[in-house]
mmCIF file of C-alpha atoms in Angstrom:
data_model
loop_
_atom_site.group_PDB
_atom_site.id
_atom_site.type_symbol
_atom_site.label_atom_id
_atom_site.label_comp_id
_atom_site.label_asym_id
_atom_site.label_seq_id
_atom_site.Cartn_x
_atom_site.Cartn_y
_atom_site.Cartn_z
ATOM 1 C CA UNK A 228 62.814 -14.873 -19.364
ATOM 2 C CA UNK A 229 61.527 -17.435 -21.857
ATOM 3 C CA UNK A 230 61.340 -16.088 -25.424
ATOM 4 C CA UNK A 231 58.766 -17.639 -27.771
ATOM 5 C CA UNK A 232 59.399 -17.128 -31.460
ATOM 6 C CA UNK A 233 58.666 -20.364 -33.310
ATOM 7 C CA UNK A 234 55.235 -21.728 -34.203
ATOM 8 C CA UNK A 235 54.855 -25.513 -34.279
ATOM 9 C CA UNK A 236 52.296 -27.437 -36.338
ATOM 10 C CA UNK A 237 52.148 -30.180 -33.697
ATOM 11 C CA UNK A 238 53.952 -31.321 -30.582
ATOM 12 C CA UNK A 239 54.129 -34.484 -28.556
ATOM 13 C CA UNK A 240 53.811 -32.582 -25.309
ATOM 14 C CA UNK A 241 52.678 -29.204 -24.011
ATOM 15 C CA UNK A 242 54.676 -27.753 -21.130
ATOM 16 C CA UNK A 243 52.665 -24.625 -20.351
ATOM 17 C CA UNK A 244 49.640 -22.579 -21.301
ATOM 18 C CA UNK A 245 49.441 -18.920 -22.283
ATOM 19 C CA UNK A 246 45.929 -17.470 -21.876
ATOM 20 C CA UNK A 247 45.440 -14.213 -23.792
ATOM 21 C CA UNK A 248 42.515 -12.095 -24.997
ATOM 22 C CA UNK A 249 42.325 -11.386 -28.727
ATOM 23 C CA UNK A 250 43.698 -7.860 -28.320
ATOM 24 C CA UNK A 251 47.005 -9.284 -27.058
ATOM 25 C CA UNK A 252 47.069 -12.241 -29.486
ATOM 26 C CA UNK A 253 47.315 -9.818 -32.413
ATOM 27 C CA UNK A 254 50.367 -7.945 -31.092
ATOM 28 C CA UNK A 255 53.729 -8.682 -32.718
ATOM 29 C CA UNK A 256 55.784 -7.942 -29.605
ATOM 30 C CA UNK A 257 54.412 -8.940 -26.247
ATOM 31 C CA UNK A 258 55.449 -9.549 -22.676
ATOM 32 C CA UNK A 259 53.040 -11.866 -20.859
ATOM 33 C CA UNK A 260 52.842 -14.530 -18.169
ATOM 34 C CA UNK A 261 52.280 -18.266 -18.536
ATOM 35 C CA UNK A 262 49.668 -20.047 -16.416
ATOM 36 C CA UNK A 263 52.536 -20.840 -14.023
ATOM 37 C CA UNK A 264 53.281 -17.125 -13.588
ATOM 38 C CA UNK A 265 56.576 -17.292 -15.509
ATOM 39 C CA UNK A 266 57.121 -14.244 -17.712
ATOM 40 C CA UNK A 267 57.598 -14.737 -21.453
ATOM 41 C CA UNK A 268 58.495 -12.522 -24.388
ATOM 42 C CA UNK A 269 56.781 -13.186 -27.713
ATOM 43 C CA UNK A 270 58.206 -12.046 -31.057
ATOM 44 C CA UNK A 271 56.036 -12.512 -34.181
ATOM 45 C CA UNK A 272 55.949 -11.076 -37.683
ATOM 46 C CA UNK A 273 53.795 -7.952 -37.925
ATOM 47 C CA UNK A 274 50.259 -9.052 -38.797
ATOM 48 C CA UNK A 275 50.533 -12.473 -37.158
ATOM 49 C CA UNK A 276 47.555 -13.394 -35.000
ATOM 50 C CA UNK A 277 47.949 -16.134 -32.434
ATOM 51 C CA UNK A 278 44.894 -18.405 -32.482
ATOM 52 C CA UNK A 279 43.403 -20.612 -29.811
ATOM 53 C CA UNK A 280 45.377 -23.870 -29.814
ATOM 54 C CA UNK A 281 48.506 -22.506 -31.513
ATOM 55 C CA UNK A 282 51.745 -24.030 -30.238
ATOM 56 C CA UNK A 283 54.839 -21.919 -29.664
ATOM 57 C CA UNK A 284 58.383 -22.758 -28.641
ATOM 58 C CA UNK A 285 61.621 -20.932 -27.998
ATOM 59 C CA UNK A 286 65.267 -21.485 -27.362
ATOM 60 C CA UNK A 287 64.861 -23.985 -24.524
ATOM 61 C CA UNK A 288 62.481 -26.292 -26.439
ATOM 62 C CA UNK A 289 59.505 -25.979 -24.108
ATOM 63 C CA UNK A 290 56.125 -26.005 -25.872
ATOM 64 C CA UNK A 291 53.454 -23.470 -24.951
ATOM 65 C CA UNK A 292 49.807 -23.728 -26.023
ATOM 66 C CA UNK A 293 47.960 -20.462 -26.692
ATOM 67 C CA UNK A 294 44.448 -20.326 -25.233
ATOM 68 C CA UNK A 295 41.885 -17.667 -26.154
ATOM 69 C CA UNK A 296 40.786 -15.982 -22.921
ATOM 70 C CA UNK A 297 37.097 -15.342 -22.279
ATOM 71 C CA UNK A 298 36.337 -11.650 -22.760
ATOM 72 C CA UNK A 299 33.354 -9.300 -22.943
ATOM 73 C CA UNK A 300 31.533 -10.083 -26.200
ATOM 74 C CA UNK A 301 28.099 -9.965 -27.752
ATOM 75 C CA UNK A 302 26.483 -13.009 -29.338
ATOM 76 C CA UNK A 303 24.332 -11.738 -32.204
ATOM 77 C CA UNK A 304 21.442 -13.783 -33.577
ATOM 78 C CA UNK A 305 18.616 -12.870 -35.927
ATOM 79 C CA UNK A 306 15.220 -14.299 -36.878
ATOM 80 C CA UNK A 307 16.556 -15.659 -40.191
ATOM 81 C CA UNK A 308 19.704 -15.976 -42.273
ATOM 82 C CA UNK A 309 18.974 -12.849 -44.334
ATOM 83 C CA UNK A 310 18.610 -10.700 -41.202
ATOM 84 C CA UNK A 311 21.881 -12.098 -39.810
ATOM 85 C CA UNK A 312 23.577 -11.378 -43.143
ATOM 86 C CA UNK A 313 22.348 -7.780 -42.947
ATOM 87 C CA UNK A 314 23.878 -7.517 -39.469
ATOM 88 C CA UNK A 315 27.192 -8.893 -40.764
ATOM 89 C CA UNK A 316 27.115 -6.392 -43.653
ATOM 90 C CA UNK A 317 26.559 -3.420 -41.343
ATOM 91 C CA UNK A 318 29.268 -4.604 -38.917
ATOM 92 C CA UNK A 319 31.683 -5.000 -41.824
ATOM 93 C CA UNK A 320 30.720 -1.577 -43.134
ATOM 94 C CA UNK A 321 31.946 -0.220 -39.785
ATOM 95 C CA UNK A 322 35.179 -2.259 -40.011
ATOM 96 C CA UNK A 323 34.160 -4.251 -36.938
ATOM 97 C CA UNK A 324 35.954 -7.514 -36.309
ATOM 98 C CA UNK A 325 33.449 -10.352 -36.130
ATOM 99 C CA UNK A 326 33.565 -14.050 -35.414
ATOM 100 C CA UNK A 327 31.284 -15.913 -37.818
ATOM 101 C CA UNK A 328 29.728 -19.080 -36.431
ATOM 102 C CA UNK A 329 26.863 -21.402 -37.319
ATOM 103 C CA UNK A 330 23.764 -19.239 -36.779
ATOM 104 C CA UNK A 331 25.378 -16.348 -34.918
ATOM 105 C CA UNK A 332 28.029 -13.656 -34.965
ATOM 106 C CA UNK A 333 30.269 -12.693 -32.051
ATOM 107 C CA UNK A 334 31.721 -9.208 -31.636
ATOM 108 C CA UNK A 335 33.491 -7.319 -28.874
ATOM 109 C CA UNK A 336 31.096 -5.590 -26.499
ATOM 110 C CA UNK A 337 30.232 -2.094 -27.765
ATOM 111 C CA UNK A 338 27.049 -0.252 -26.731
ATOM 112 C CA UNK A 339 26.759 1.717 -30.001
ATOM 113 C CA UNK A 340 26.954 -1.460 -32.089
ATOM 114 C CA UNK A 341 24.478 -3.155 -29.760
ATOM 115 C CA UNK A 342 21.938 -0.377 -30.431
ATOM 116 C CA UNK A 343 22.534 -0.603 -34.192
ATOM 117 C CA UNK A 344 22.035 -4.382 -34.163
ATOM 118 C CA UNK A 345 18.830 -4.079 -32.133
ATOM 119 C CA UNK A 346 17.629 -1.587 -34.775
ATOM 120 C CA UNK A 347 18.265 -4.242 -37.421
ATOM 121 C CA UNK A 348 16.056 -6.704 -35.521
ATOM 122 C CA UNK A 349 18.880 -8.774 -34.004
ATOM 123 C CA UNK A 350 19.020 -10.283 -30.549
ATOM 124 C CA UNK A 351 22.215 -9.304 -28.750
ATOM 125 C CA UNK A 352 23.299 -11.274 -25.672
ATOM 126 C CA UNK A 353 26.264 -10.273 -23.524
ATOM 127 C CA UNK A 354 28.725 -13.145 -22.976
ATOM 128 C CA UNK A 355 32.135 -13.806 -21.541
ATOM 129 C CA UNK A 356 33.553 -15.922 -24.366
ATOM 130 C CA UNK A 357 36.787 -16.512 -26.297
ATOM 131 C CA UNK A 358 36.878 -14.176 -29.316
ATOM 132 C CA UNK A 359 38.209 -15.572 -32.619
ATOM 133 C CA UNK A 360 37.274 -13.092 -35.364
ATOM 134 C CA UNK A 361 37.679 -13.762 -39.054
ATOM 135 C CA UNK A 362 41.102 -12.730 -40.304
ATOM 136 C CA UNK A 363 39.776 -11.045 -43.436
ATOM 137 C CA UNK A 364 40.107 -11.619 -47.140
ATOM 138 C CA UNK A 365 43.495 -9.940 -47.412
ATOM 139 C CA UNK A 366 45.264 -12.095 -44.860
ATOM 140 C CA UNK A 367 47.290 -15.157 -45.759
ATOM 141 C CA UNK A 368 45.073 -18.057 -46.685
ATOM 142 C CA UNK A 369 41.990 -16.050 -47.738
ATOM 143 C CA UNK A 370 39.657 -17.485 -45.210
ATOM 144 C CA UNK A 371 38.598 -17.490 -41.643
ATOM 145 C CA UNK A 372 41.946 -17.119 -39.959
ATOM 146 C CA UNK A 373 41.133 -19.810 -37.460
ATOM 147 C CA UNK A 374 41.116 -22.374 -40.279
ATOM 148 C CA UNK A 375 44.528 -21.404 -41.620
ATOM 149 C CA UNK A 376 47.585 -22.533 -39.705
ATOM 150 C CA UNK A 377 51.230 -22.074 -40.539
ATOM 151 C CA UNK A 378 52.484 -25.623 -40.881
ATOM 152 C CA UNK A 379 56.042 -24.504 -41.303
ATOM 153 C CA UNK A 380 58.451 -24.611 -38.432
ATOM 154 C CA UNK A 381 60.653 -21.591 -38.027
ATOM 155 C CA UNK A 382 60.901 -18.271 -36.281
ATOM 156 C CA UNK A 383 57.715 -16.250 -36.446
ATOM 157 C CA UNK A 384 59.702 -13.036 -36.739
ATOM 158 C CA UNK A 385 63.263 -11.839 -36.893
ATOM 159 C CA UNK A 386 64.681 -11.885 -33.392
ATOM 160 C CA UNK A 387 66.534 -8.671 -32.570
ATOM 161 C CA UNK A 388 70.265 -9.408 -32.655
ATOM 162 C CA UNK A 389 70.965 -6.873 -29.896
ATOM 163 C CA UNK A 390 69.231 -9.258 -27.508
ATOM 164 C CA UNK A 391 71.734 -12.012 -28.325
ATOM 165 C CA UNK A 392 69.071 -14.690 -28.382
ATOM 166 C CA UNK A 393 70.026 -18.040 -29.847
ATOM 167 C CA UNK A 394 67.878 -18.742 -32.895
ATOM 168 C CA UNK A 395 67.153 -22.224 -34.255
ATOM 169 C CA UNK A 396 69.743 -23.020 -36.897
ATOM 170 C CA UNK A 397 72.372 -20.612 -35.526
ATOM 171 C CA UNK A 398 75.824 -22.182 -35.448
ATOM 172 C CA UNK A 399 77.152 -23.035 -31.997
ATOM 173 C CA UNK A 400 79.552 -20.380 -30.743
ATOM 174 C CA UNK A 401 83.066 -21.575 -29.980
ATOM 175 C CA UNK A 402 84.169 -21.144 -26.370
ATOM 176 C CA UNK A 403 86.817 -18.436 -26.045
#
């Protein structure tokens, strides 16, 4: 099984695609399948969120592009900027993850939140769309997480030694 543990800032080629909904892109340990059907294991540092377009690699050097899967969301619009800001405030007050875009918000589908937003005068449209919520003020980079990328090149998380996975930079083992 291919193990992905290193985030790349750029690559000359992409060998495969990994399509995941947001819920899975925020997990630090994950077993998933590439677009080809090949199973992969992903190891990231707790708190890492994989974003649409991120590039990952592992021990065999193949490069995998992460793609945000379409999922059940609501597109929230309002008659003016102040009304949309009020909606964002009330969503934040309920600790709801939200994607902030030019003139609209996107949240995961939730009937209770839909009713609240209608009560605030918003228009709520159900969509199947990739979900890229803001990462929050306390995350690395202090901004919309989709604008911050780790430009370093190294393992995303410690790789469990019990799995005997070769890590970049490990010395070559001598043949016995």
